[in-house]
Structures are given as structure tokens and as C-alpha cells.
Amino acid sequence: MEAVQFCLFKFFVTKDDPQHNFSILILGINLACFVIISVSYIKILHLTALSNRAVAGARADRSFLLHTKISMIILSDAVCWLPFITYALLHYYEIENAEKHYILFSVILVPVNSVINPIIYHYNHSFVRQKCRKLFNGMVQIWGFLST
């Protein structure tokens, strides 16, 4: 059987790795971006909540969609990036050998965020909501089948 190889940036490094400074810098930038984005979105949530107290009706419905969308963006970023950064730091400090999970993180978990974000940004479209609900319900049914 022929081995399949591909090139990925090496995020999971140890202190003796020659590129450890660069890897930690990139992870730090990713973490800083996550924090800045999260704080900014939370500020937007807060400001829209304040403005909605005085308004009702259709504008309040749009605001609810905005709150849902922002919450989903923050949650998807947190679910995709925080475990990756945490695991990379655990590997760096030699608390956990993360190399066995590198493919899971680098090829599946982190890129999933790039796939999820366009769906979230267009979540207010009824077609996308309908398809997401259908997909979610299907996943729940499969999960229920697998767990029994």
C-alpha cells in the first residue's frame, strides 16, 4: 500500500523545535484574533440589546436574528480554534503528545470553521435555515441510532 503524504504547517511543536517561536507566534495571533472578534461581537450584542429595548416589531425580529447569528459565529470560532490552540500549547509544554491528533485538528476541525461561517452569515435566509434544520435533525437521528 502506498503512503499518502501532504504538507501542513507544523503547529504542534516543542521547545527544541527550530520553528517553535514562529509557531507560537502564529497561535498567539490566532488567539488574539479570536479574543478581538469575540469582544467586538459581544459589544455589538450589547449595543443592539440596548437599542431594542425602545423598539418592538419587525426591528426586534431582525435584532433577534442578528443576536443568533453573532452567537453562532462566536460559538463556532470557540469550538474550532480554542481546542486547537490549547492542544498546541499542551504539546509545546510537553504535557500532552498532540501529534497523534494533528490530522483531526488541522484537516478537519479548523477548516470546518471556514465552512460554517458562510452558512452562519446567510442563516437569515429561510432556505439555509430549513436545510440546516434538516441536516441537524438527520444528525440527531443518526446519533440516536449509534448510541443505542
XYZ file of C-alpha atoms in Angstrom:
148
model
C 0.000 0.000 0.000
C 1.315 3.408 -0.948
C 1.523 6.084 1.760
C -0.299 9.359 1.190
C 1.552 12.483 2.222
C 0.650 16.147 2.271
C 2.181 19.302 3.650
C 0.697 21.182 6.601
C 2.160 23.916 8.736
C 3.571 22.465 11.943
C 1.599 23.985 14.800
C 2.329 21.222 17.297
C 5.957 21.931 18.182
C 8.114 21.527 21.275
C 10.632 23.947 22.773
C 13.544 22.263 20.993
C 11.950 22.568 17.543
C 13.715 25.240 15.433
C 10.421 26.798 14.321
C 8.813 26.898 17.767
C 8.962 30.719 18.052
C 7.151 31.182 14.752
C 4.537 28.527 15.564
C 3.785 30.039 18.961
C 3.592 33.500 17.363
C 1.018 32.269 14.822
C -1.011 30.561 17.569
C -0.844 33.755 19.646
C -2.072 35.810 16.697
C -4.947 33.348 16.180
C -5.872 33.565 19.860
C -5.666 37.370 19.830
C -7.888 37.497 16.733
C -10.406 35.198 18.400
C -10.486 37.400 21.512
C -10.818 40.629 19.493
C -13.588 39.179 17.315
C -15.439 37.785 20.333
C -15.200 41.034 22.300
C -16.330 43.022 19.247
C -19.329 40.783 18.629
C -20.282 40.840 22.305
C -20.130 44.646 22.189
C -22.432 44.590 19.128
C -24.821 42.284 21.007
C -24.852 44.618 23.974
C -25.432 47.757 21.900
C -28.227 46.196 19.845
C -29.876 44.883 23.008
C -29.871 48.409 24.426
C -31.362 49.883 21.270
C -34.031 47.166 21.060
C -35.486 47.968 24.446
C -37.071 51.023 22.873
C -38.234 49.297 19.689
C -40.630 46.460 19.007
C -41.959 44.620 15.987
C -40.024 43.794 12.834
C -36.871 45.526 14.014
C -36.855 43.389 17.167
C -37.187 40.264 14.989
C -34.201 41.344 12.877
C -32.278 42.011 16.058
C -33.052 38.514 17.327
C -31.671 37.093 14.065
C -28.570 39.247 14.480
C -28.094 38.036 18.056
C -28.495 34.429 16.943
C -26.050 34.881 14.097
C -23.423 36.572 16.270
C -23.757 33.936 18.987
C -23.312 31.183 16.413
C -20.200 32.873 14.975
C -18.596 33.188 18.409
C -19.523 29.608 19.298
C -18.182 28.155 16.042
C -14.920 30.076 16.411
C -14.565 28.895 20.005
C -15.345 25.266 19.185
C -12.912 25.208 16.265
C -9.984 27.308 17.495
C -9.782 27.113 21.290
C -9.244 23.326 21.457
C -6.639 23.573 18.696
C -4.681 26.340 20.435
C -4.988 24.635 23.821
C -3.774 21.326 22.450
C -0.856 23.013 20.659
C 0.206 24.679 23.915
C -0.137 21.401 25.848
C 2.131 19.826 23.246
C 4.594 22.732 23.400
C 4.931 22.410 27.185
C 5.169 18.601 26.784
C 2.080 17.947 28.899
C 0.366 16.019 26.085
C 1.702 14.455 22.893
C -0.679 16.002 20.398
C 0.930 14.679 17.227
C -1.467 11.725 17.079
C -4.376 14.201 16.791
C -2.764 16.617 14.345
C -4.747 15.435 11.330
C -8.017 15.686 13.278
C -7.276 19.287 14.242
C -5.531 20.588 11.125
C -7.517 18.868 8.420
C -10.955 18.573 9.997
C -11.652 20.831 12.986
C -10.034 24.132 11.955
C -11.215 24.105 8.303
C -14.753 23.309 9.484
C -14.865 26.869 10.817
C -14.246 28.186 7.311
C -17.115 26.072 6.030
C -19.505 27.003 8.834
C -19.032 30.786 8.696
C -20.641 31.376 5.254
C -23.601 29.270 6.365
C -23.932 31.332 9.535
C -23.655 34.639 7.666
C -26.559 33.619 5.448
C -28.540 31.971 8.243
C -31.358 34.509 7.956
C -32.321 33.058 4.587
C -35.167 30.623 5.141
C -33.764 28.116 2.622
C -30.478 27.821 4.519
C -32.275 27.601 7.872
C -34.507 24.857 6.510
C -31.542 22.857 5.169
C -29.595 23.315 8.412
C -32.552 22.087 10.465
C -32.934 19.080 8.179
C -29.215 18.293 8.459
C -29.265 18.752 12.235
C -32.349 16.538 12.629
C -30.682 13.879 10.480
C -27.545 14.043 12.611
C -29.623 13.731 15.792
C -31.376 10.660 14.378
C -28.049 9.084 13.386
C -26.573 9.906 16.793
C -29.611 8.338 18.499
C -29.219 5.233 16.340
C -25.497 4.949 17.076
C -25.854 5.491 20.825
C -28.416 2.693 21.299
